[in-house]
Amino acid sequence: MKIETRLFGNIEIDVNKIINFSDGIIGFEDLKQFMIMHDAESEKSKILWLQSLDDGNIALPVIDPLMIKSDYNPVVEDELFKNIGELVDGEIFVLTTLTVPADITKITTNLKAPIVINPVTLKGCQIIVDNDDYVVRYPIYDILKSSKVADKEGE
């Protein structure tokens, strides 16, 4: 299966890596199938892309929130996970969406509404967490910049 995308051009889709969101994602409720893409420059990039397979023009920048906030531990009702299938040994893949404005120093991530993926069933959902200390626009530029320096020093 192939799809033409705005960011990645014409790509081959591995059907075994398609993630299904039965309710879509907030703001994109009609889009149900996605695939995680690495930045073309590097598979080591902290920023990933959630590429829509329903609309090749839509690719959401996402990040593992633990790379930004090591104590990220959202409170979530078990009921919210019903659409993604039973979690085996608590295995779960969590991503948060990024907002990247023209001024890159204002980049933020949405810790309030993580995207949760069951890696066994390849089903996902976006949830709103109960934690009051998690915000929709959490600034991450300085964190990304300092971790990039740390990565270079470790090479």
Short mmCIF file of N, CA and C in Angstrom, two decimals:
data_model
loop_
_atom_site.label_atom_id
_atom_site.label_comp_id
_atom_site.label_asym_id
_atom_site.label_seq_id
_atom_site.Cartn_x
_atom_site.Cartn_y
_atom_site.Cartn_z
N MET A 1 0.85 -1.17 0.00
CA MET A 1 0.00 0.00 0.00
C MET A 1 0.90 1.24 0.00
N LYS A 2 0.57 2.22 -0.84
CA LYS A 2 1.34 3.46 -0.92
C LYS A 2 0.41 4.64 -0.68
N ILE A 3 1.01 5.72 -0.17
CA ILE A 3 0.26 6.96 0.05
C ILE A 3 1.16 8.14 -0.28
N GLU A 4 0.56 9.16 -0.88
CA GLU A 4 1.28 10.41 -1.16
C GLU A 4 1.07 11.33 0.03
N THR A 5 2.17 11.80 0.63
CA THR A 5 2.09 12.67 1.80
C THR A 5 2.74 14.02 1.50
N ARG A 6 2.30 15.02 2.21
CA ARG A 6 2.85 16.37 2.03
C ARG A 6 4.28 16.45 2.53
N LEU A 7 4.58 15.82 3.68
CA LEU A 7 5.91 15.94 4.27
C LEU A 7 6.91 14.89 3.82
N PHE A 8 6.43 13.69 3.55
CA PHE A 8 7.34 12.57 3.29
C PHE A 8 7.31 12.09 1.84
N GLY A 9 6.49 12.74 1.01
CA GLY A 9 6.39 12.31 -0.38
C GLY A 9 5.60 11.02 -0.50
N ASN A 10 5.93 10.22 -1.50
CA ASN A 10 5.25 8.95 -1.73
C ASN A 10 5.90 7.89 -0.84
N ILE A 11 5.12 7.31 0.07
CA ILE A 11 5.69 6.33 1.00
C ILE A 11 4.96 5.00 0.93
N GLU A 12 5.70 3.96 1.18
CA GLU A 12 5.16 2.60 1.26
C GLU A 12 4.67 2.39 2.68
N ILE A 13 3.47 1.87 2.81
CA ILE A 13 2.87 1.65 4.12
C ILE A 13 2.94 0.17 4.48
N ASP A 14 3.53 -0.11 5.62
CA ASP A 14 3.52 -1.47 6.16
C ASP A 14 2.20 -1.64 6.91
N VAL A 15 1.31 -2.47 6.38
CA VAL A 15 -0.02 -2.62 6.98
C VAL A 15 0.05 -3.12 8.42
N ASN A 16 1.17 -3.71 8.80
CA ASN A 16 1.34 -4.19 10.17
C ASN A 16 1.74 -3.08 11.14
N LYS A 17 1.86 -1.86 10.64
CA LYS A 17 2.22 -0.73 11.49
C LYS A 17 1.15 0.36 11.52
N ILE A 18 0.00 0.06 10.93
CA ILE A 18 -1.09 1.03 10.91
C ILE A 18 -1.76 1.06 12.28
N ILE A 19 -1.89 2.27 12.82
CA ILE A 19 -2.53 2.46 14.12
C ILE A 19 -3.93 2.99 13.86
N ASN A 20 -4.93 2.33 14.45
CA ASN A 20 -6.32 2.70 14.25
C ASN A 20 -6.85 3.48 15.45
N PHE A 21 -7.42 4.64 15.17
CA PHE A 21 -8.05 5.49 16.18
C PHE A 21 -9.54 5.50 15.87
N SER A 22 -10.33 4.70 16.57
CA SER A 22 -11.76 4.58 16.25
C SER A 22 -12.49 5.91 16.41
N ASP A 23 -12.03 6.77 17.31
CA ASP A 23 -12.67 8.07 17.52
C ASP A 23 -11.87 9.21 16.90
N GLY A 24 -10.84 8.89 16.15
CA GLY A 24 -9.98 9.92 15.59
C GLY A 24 -9.15 10.58 16.68
N ILE A 25 -8.63 11.75 16.37
CA ILE A 25 -7.82 12.54 17.29
C ILE A 25 -8.50 13.90 17.39
N ILE A 26 -8.41 14.53 18.54
CA ILE A 26 -9.06 15.82 18.75
C ILE A 26 -8.69 16.78 17.62
N GLY A 27 -9.73 17.29 16.98
CA GLY A 27 -9.54 18.19 15.84
C GLY A 27 -9.49 17.47 14.51
N PHE A 28 -9.31 16.15 14.56
CA PHE A 28 -9.23 15.32 13.35
C PHE A 28 -10.05 14.05 13.55
N GLU A 29 -11.28 14.22 14.02
CA GLU A 29 -12.13 13.08 14.37
C GLU A 29 -12.45 12.17 13.20
N ASP A 30 -12.40 12.69 11.97
CA ASP A 30 -12.71 11.88 10.78
C ASP A 30 -11.54 11.04 10.30
N LEU A 31 -10.35 11.32 10.82
CA LEU A 31 -9.16 10.58 10.41
C LEU A 31 -8.95 9.43 11.38
N LYS A 32 -8.92 8.21 10.88
CA LYS A 32 -8.90 7.03 11.76
C LYS A 32 -7.61 6.23 11.70
N GLN A 33 -6.88 6.31 10.59
CA GLN A 33 -5.67 5.49 10.44
C GLN A 33 -4.43 6.37 10.36
N PHE A 34 -3.44 5.99 11.17
CA PHE A 34 -2.19 6.75 11.23
C PHE A 34 -1.02 5.79 11.26
N MET A 35 0.15 6.34 11.02
CA MET A 35 1.39 5.59 11.12
C MET A 35 2.44 6.52 11.72
N ILE A 36 3.29 5.99 12.57
CA ILE A 36 4.35 6.79 13.17
C ILE A 36 5.52 6.84 12.20
N MET A 37 5.96 8.07 11.93
CA MET A 37 7.07 8.29 11.00
C MET A 37 8.20 8.98 11.75
N HIS A 38 9.42 8.62 11.39
CA HIS A 38 10.59 9.30 11.93
C HIS A 38 10.93 10.46 11.02
N ASP A 39 11.52 11.48 11.61
CA ASP A 39 12.00 12.61 10.82
C ASP A 39 12.97 12.08 9.78
N ALA A 40 12.86 12.56 8.57
CA ALA A 40 13.71 12.07 7.48
C ALA A 40 15.19 12.24 7.78
N GLU A 41 15.53 13.24 8.58
CA GLU A 41 16.93 13.51 8.87
C GLU A 41 17.57 12.48 9.78
N SER A 42 16.81 11.97 10.74
CA SER A 42 17.43 11.09 11.72
C SER A 42 16.40 10.27 12.46
N GLU A 43 16.70 8.99 12.64
CA GLU A 43 15.83 8.15 13.45
C GLU A 43 16.06 8.41 14.93
N LYS A 44 17.10 9.19 15.27
CA LYS A 44 17.37 9.53 16.66
C LYS A 44 16.60 10.77 17.10
N SER A 45 15.95 11.42 16.17
CA SER A 45 15.22 12.64 16.49
C SER A 45 14.18 12.37 17.57
N LYS A 46 14.06 13.28 18.50
CA LYS A 46 13.08 13.14 19.57
C LYS A 46 11.66 13.39 19.04
N ILE A 47 11.57 14.15 17.97
CA ILE A 47 10.27 14.46 17.40
C ILE A 47 9.91 13.42 16.35
N LEU A 48 8.73 12.85 16.50
CA LEU A 48 8.18 11.88 15.56
C LEU A 48 7.00 12.54 14.85
N TRP A 49 6.44 11.83 13.89
CA TRP A 49 5.28 12.34 13.16
C TRP A 49 4.20 11.28 13.17
N LEU A 50 2.98 11.68 13.48
CA LEU A 50 1.82 10.81 13.38
C LEU A 50 1.17 11.16 12.04
N GLN A 51 1.50 10.36 11.02
CA GLN A 51 1.06 10.62 9.65
C GLN A 51 -0.30 10.00 9.42
N SER A 52 -1.26 10.82 9.00
CA SER A 52 -2.58 10.30 8.66
C SER A 52 -2.50 9.51 7.37
N LEU A 53 -3.15 8.37 7.35
CA LEU A 53 -3.23 7.57 6.12
C LEU A 53 -4.53 7.87 5.38
N ASP A 54 -5.44 8.58 6.06
CA ASP A 54 -6.70 8.98 5.44
C ASP A 54 -6.55 10.29 4.66
N ASP A 55 -5.59 11.11 5.07
CA ASP A 55 -5.34 12.39 4.42
C ASP A 55 -3.83 12.66 4.45
N GLY A 56 -3.18 12.46 3.32
CA GLY A 56 -1.73 12.61 3.24
C GLY A 56 -1.21 13.99 3.58
N ASN A 57 -2.10 14.98 3.64
CA ASN A 57 -1.70 16.34 3.99
C ASN A 57 -1.55 16.54 5.49
N ILE A 58 -2.02 15.59 6.27
CA ILE A 58 -2.01 15.74 7.73
C ILE A 58 -0.95 14.85 8.35
N ALA A 59 0.00 15.49 9.03
CA ALA A 59 1.02 14.79 9.82
C ALA A 59 1.23 15.62 11.08
N LEU A 60 0.99 15.01 12.22
CA LEU A 60 1.10 15.73 13.48
C LEU A 60 2.45 15.48 14.13
N PRO A 61 3.18 16.55 14.48
CA PRO A 61 4.44 16.34 15.21
C PRO A 61 4.11 15.90 16.64
N VAL A 62 4.79 14.85 17.09
CA VAL A 62 4.54 14.29 18.42
C VAL A 62 5.87 13.96 19.09
N ILE A 63 5.81 13.77 20.39
CA ILE A 63 7.01 13.47 21.16
C ILE A 63 6.64 12.58 22.34
N ASP A 64 7.58 11.77 22.80
CA ASP A 64 7.39 10.99 24.01
C ASP A 64 7.48 11.98 25.17
N PRO A 65 6.41 12.15 25.95
CA PRO A 65 6.43 13.15 27.02
C PRO A 65 7.48 12.89 28.09
N LEU A 66 7.91 11.65 28.24
CA LEU A 66 8.94 11.34 29.23
C LEU A 66 10.29 11.94 28.85
N MET A 67 10.47 12.26 27.58
CA MET A 67 11.70 12.92 27.15
C MET A 67 11.70 14.40 27.56
N ILE A 68 10.53 14.90 27.84
CA ILE A 68 10.36 16.30 28.21
C ILE A 68 10.21 16.45 29.72
N LYS A 69 9.44 15.56 30.29
CA LYS A 69 9.11 15.63 31.72
C LYS A 69 9.20 14.22 32.27
N SER A 70 10.34 13.91 32.89
CA SER A 70 10.62 12.53 33.32
C SER A 70 9.62 12.01 34.35
N ASP A 71 8.93 12.90 35.04
CA ASP A 71 7.94 12.46 36.03
C ASP A 71 6.51 12.50 35.48
N TYR A 72 6.38 12.54 34.16
CA TYR A 72 5.05 12.58 33.55
C TYR A 72 4.31 11.29 33.87
N ASN A 73 3.21 11.42 34.59
CA ASN A 73 2.44 10.26 35.02
C ASN A 73 0.97 10.67 35.14
N PRO A 74 0.29 10.78 34.01
CA PRO A 74 -1.09 11.27 34.04
C PRO A 74 -2.04 10.30 34.73
N VAL A 75 -3.02 10.88 35.41
CA VAL A 75 -4.08 10.10 36.04
C VAL A 75 -5.16 9.90 34.99
N VAL A 76 -5.46 8.62 34.73
CA VAL A 76 -6.42 8.29 33.67
C VAL A 76 -7.36 7.21 34.17
N GLU A 77 -8.63 7.39 33.91
CA GLU A 77 -9.63 6.37 34.24
C GLU A 77 -9.45 5.17 33.30
N ASP A 78 -9.47 3.96 33.86
CA ASP A 78 -9.33 2.75 33.04
C ASP A 78 -10.36 2.69 31.92
N GLU A 79 -11.52 3.24 32.17
CA GLU A 79 -12.60 3.24 31.19
C GLU A 79 -12.17 3.88 29.87
N LEU A 80 -11.26 4.85 29.95
CA LEU A 80 -10.82 5.55 28.74
C LEU A 80 -10.00 4.66 27.81
N PHE A 81 -9.49 3.56 28.34
CA PHE A 81 -8.67 2.66 27.54
C PHE A 81 -9.47 1.55 26.85
N LYS A 82 -10.77 1.51 27.06
CA LYS A 82 -11.58 0.39 26.56
C LYS A 82 -11.49 0.21 25.04
N ASN A 83 -11.31 1.29 24.30
CA ASN A 83 -11.28 1.20 22.83
C ASN A 83 -9.96 0.70 22.26
N ILE A 84 -8.92 0.60 23.09
CA ILE A 84 -7.62 0.21 22.53
C ILE A 84 -7.23 -1.22 22.88
N GLY A 85 -8.09 -1.92 23.62
CA GLY A 85 -7.81 -3.32 23.94
C GLY A 85 -7.06 -3.47 25.24
N GLU A 86 -7.04 -4.70 25.72
CA GLU A 86 -6.39 -5.00 27.00
C GLU A 86 -4.89 -4.74 26.91
N LEU A 87 -4.39 -4.08 27.93
CA LEU A 87 -2.96 -3.79 27.98
C LEU A 87 -2.22 -4.99 28.57
N VAL A 88 -1.22 -5.47 27.86
CA VAL A 88 -0.43 -6.62 28.31
C VAL A 88 0.74 -6.09 29.12
N ASP A 89 0.85 -6.54 30.37
CA ASP A 89 1.93 -6.10 31.26
C ASP A 89 2.04 -4.57 31.31
N GLY A 90 0.91 -3.90 31.20
CA GLY A 90 0.90 -2.44 31.28
C GLY A 90 1.60 -1.75 30.13
N GLU A 91 1.90 -2.51 29.06
CA GLU A 91 2.59 -1.91 27.90
C GLU A 91 1.69 -0.89 27.23
N ILE A 92 2.25 0.30 27.10
CA ILE A 92 1.50 1.38 26.49
C ILE A 92 2.51 2.35 25.87
N PHE A 93 2.15 2.95 24.78
CA PHE A 93 3.01 3.92 24.10
C PHE A 93 2.29 5.25 24.17
N VAL A 94 2.92 6.24 24.78
CA VAL A 94 2.29 7.55 24.98
C VAL A 94 3.04 8.62 24.20
N LEU A 95 2.30 9.45 23.51
CA LEU A 95 2.86 10.58 22.77
C LEU A 95 2.05 11.83 23.09
N THR A 96 2.69 12.97 22.97
CA THR A 96 1.95 14.22 23.09
C THR A 96 2.19 15.04 21.82
N THR A 97 1.15 15.76 21.41
CA THR A 97 1.25 16.56 20.19
C THR A 97 2.03 17.84 20.46
N LEU A 98 2.67 18.33 19.41
CA LEU A 98 3.44 19.56 19.49
C LEU A 98 2.74 20.67 18.73
N THR A 99 2.92 21.88 19.20
CA THR A 99 2.52 23.07 18.45
C THR A 99 3.81 23.80 18.12
N VAL A 100 4.06 23.96 16.83
CA VAL A 100 5.30 24.58 16.38
C VAL A 100 4.96 25.88 15.64
N PRO A 101 5.05 27.01 16.36
CA PRO A 101 4.74 28.29 15.72
C PRO A 101 5.92 28.79 14.87
N ALA A 102 5.71 29.91 14.19
CA ALA A 102 6.78 30.48 13.35
C ALA A 102 8.03 30.75 14.18
N ASP A 103 7.85 31.20 15.41
CA ASP A 103 8.98 31.40 16.32
C ASP A 103 9.22 30.09 17.05
N ILE A 104 10.19 29.31 16.58
CA ILE A 104 10.45 27.97 17.11
C ILE A 104 10.72 27.97 18.62
N THR A 105 11.16 29.09 19.16
CA THR A 105 11.44 29.15 20.60
C THR A 105 10.16 29.07 21.43
N LYS A 106 9.02 29.16 20.76
CA LYS A 106 7.72 29.09 21.45
C LYS A 106 7.07 27.71 21.30
N ILE A 107 7.83 26.70 20.87
CA ILE A 107 7.29 25.35 20.69
C ILE A 107 6.75 24.81 22.02
N THR A 108 5.58 24.17 21.95
CA THR A 108 4.96 23.60 23.15
C THR A 108 4.47 22.19 22.87
N THR A 109 4.21 21.46 23.95
CA THR A 109 3.58 20.15 23.83
C THR A 109 2.35 20.13 24.72
N ASN A 110 1.38 19.32 24.34
CA ASN A 110 0.11 19.23 25.06
C ASN A 110 0.15 18.06 26.03
N LEU A 111 0.49 18.36 27.29
CA LEU A 111 0.55 17.31 28.31
C LEU A 111 -0.84 16.96 28.84
N LYS A 112 -1.83 17.78 28.56
CA LYS A 112 -3.19 17.58 29.06
C LYS A 112 -3.95 16.53 28.26
N ALA A 113 -3.57 16.33 26.99
CA ALA A 113 -4.32 15.41 26.12
C ALA A 113 -3.37 14.47 25.38
N PRO A 114 -2.78 13.50 26.10
CA PRO A 114 -1.85 12.58 25.44
C PRO A 114 -2.55 11.62 24.47
N ILE A 115 -1.77 11.15 23.52
CA ILE A 115 -2.22 10.10 22.60
C ILE A 115 -1.67 8.80 23.16
N VAL A 116 -2.55 7.83 23.33
CA VAL A 116 -2.18 6.56 23.94
C VAL A 116 -2.36 5.46 22.92
N ILE A 117 -1.33 4.63 22.75
CA ILE A 117 -1.36 3.56 21.75
C ILE A 117 -1.05 2.23 22.42
N ASN A 118 -1.88 1.23 22.13
CA ASN A 118 -1.62 -0.13 22.58
C ASN A 118 -0.75 -0.77 21.49
N PRO A 119 0.53 -1.08 21.80
CA PRO A 119 1.43 -1.61 20.77
C PRO A 119 1.09 -3.03 20.32
N VAL A 120 0.25 -3.72 21.08
CA VAL A 120 -0.15 -5.08 20.70
C VAL A 120 -1.30 -5.04 19.70
N THR A 121 -2.34 -4.26 20.01
CA THR A 121 -3.51 -4.20 19.14
C THR A 121 -3.38 -3.14 18.04
N LEU A 122 -2.40 -2.23 18.20
CA LEU A 122 -2.22 -1.09 17.29
C LEU A 122 -3.49 -0.25 17.21
N LYS A 123 -4.11 -0.08 18.38
CA LYS A 123 -5.26 0.81 18.50
C LYS A 123 -4.85 1.96 19.41
N GLY A 124 -5.36 3.14 19.08
CA GLY A 124 -4.99 4.31 19.86
C GLY A 124 -6.18 5.19 20.16
N CYS A 125 -5.97 6.10 21.09
CA CYS A 125 -6.98 7.09 21.43
C CYS A 125 -6.28 8.31 22.03
N GLN A 126 -6.96 9.41 22.00
CA GLN A 126 -6.45 10.60 22.67
C GLN A 126 -7.36 10.85 23.86
N ILE A 127 -6.75 11.10 25.00
CA ILE A 127 -7.52 11.26 26.23
C ILE A 127 -7.22 12.61 26.87
N ILE A 128 -8.12 13.04 27.72
CA ILE A 128 -7.91 14.24 28.53
C ILE A 128 -7.63 13.75 29.94
N VAL A 129 -6.48 14.15 30.50
CA VAL A 129 -6.09 13.66 31.82
C VAL A 129 -6.65 14.56 32.92
N ASP A 130 -6.78 13.96 34.11
CA ASP A 130 -7.36 14.66 35.25
C ASP A 130 -6.36 15.54 36.00
N ASN A 131 -5.08 15.34 35.77
CA ASN A 131 -4.07 16.11 36.50
C ASN A 131 -4.19 17.61 36.21
N ASP A 132 -4.35 18.40 37.26
CA ASP A 132 -4.44 19.85 37.08
C ASP A 132 -3.10 20.49 36.74
N ASP A 133 -2.01 19.81 37.07
CA ASP A 133 -0.69 20.40 36.83
C ASP A 133 -0.18 20.18 35.41
N TYR A 134 -0.93 19.47 34.56
CA TYR A 134 -0.54 19.30 33.17
C TYR A 134 -1.32 20.29 32.31
N VAL A 135 -0.60 20.99 31.46
CA VAL A 135 -1.22 22.06 30.67
C VAL A 135 -1.25 21.70 29.19
N VAL A 136 -2.06 22.44 28.46
CA VAL A 136 -2.20 22.22 27.02
C VAL A 136 -0.98 22.74 26.26
N ARG A 137 -0.37 23.79 26.76
CA ARG A 137 0.80 24.39 26.07
C ARG A 137 1.99 24.45 27.02
N TYR A 138 2.70 23.33 27.12
CA TYR A 138 3.87 23.23 27.98
C TYR A 138 5.12 23.57 27.15
N PRO A 139 5.82 24.67 27.48
CA PRO A 139 6.98 25.09 26.68
C PRO A 139 8.12 24.06 26.74
N ILE A 140 8.69 23.74 25.57
CA ILE A 140 9.74 22.71 25.55
C ILE A 140 11.00 23.10 24.80
N TYR A 141 11.07 24.30 24.28
CA TYR A 141 12.24 24.68 23.48
C TYR A 141 13.54 24.51 24.25
N ASP A 142 13.61 25.07 25.46
CA ASP A 142 14.84 24.98 26.25
C ASP A 142 15.19 23.54 26.60
N ILE A 143 14.17 22.72 26.84
CA ILE A 143 14.40 21.31 27.16
C ILE A 143 14.99 20.59 25.94
N LEU A 144 14.39 20.81 24.78
CA LEU A 144 14.90 20.18 23.55
C LEU A 144 16.31 20.65 23.25
N LYS A 145 16.55 21.93 23.42
CA LYS A 145 17.87 22.49 23.13
C LYS A 145 18.92 21.89 24.06
N SER A 146 18.62 21.80 25.35
CA SER A 146 19.60 21.25 26.30
C SER A 146 19.81 19.76 26.09
N SER A 147 18.76 19.03 25.70
CA SER A 147 18.94 17.59 25.46
C SER A 147 19.71 17.35 24.17
N LYS A 148 19.60 18.25 23.20
CA LYS A 148 20.37 18.12 21.96
C LYS A 148 21.85 18.31 22.25
N VAL A 149 22.17 19.26 23.13
CA VAL A 149 23.56 19.48 23.53
C VAL A 149 24.08 18.25 24.26
N ALA A 150 23.26 17.69 25.15
CA ALA A 150 23.67 16.49 25.89
C ALA A 150 23.89 15.32 24.95
N ASP A 151 23.03 15.18 23.92
CA ASP A 151 23.20 14.10 22.94
C ASP A 151 24.53 14.24 22.20
N LYS A 152 24.88 15.46 21.81
CA LYS A 152 26.14 15.69 21.08
C LYS A 152 27.34 15.41 21.96
N GLU A 153 27.24 15.75 23.24
CA GLU A 153 28.36 15.50 24.16
C GLU A 153 28.55 14.00 24.38
N GLY A 154 27.45 13.23 24.27
CA GLY A 154 27.52 11.78 24.48
C GLY A 154 28.03 11.02 23.27
N GLU A 155 28.14 11.68 22.13
CA GLU A 155 28.58 10.99 20.89
C GLU A 155 30.07 10.75 20.90
#
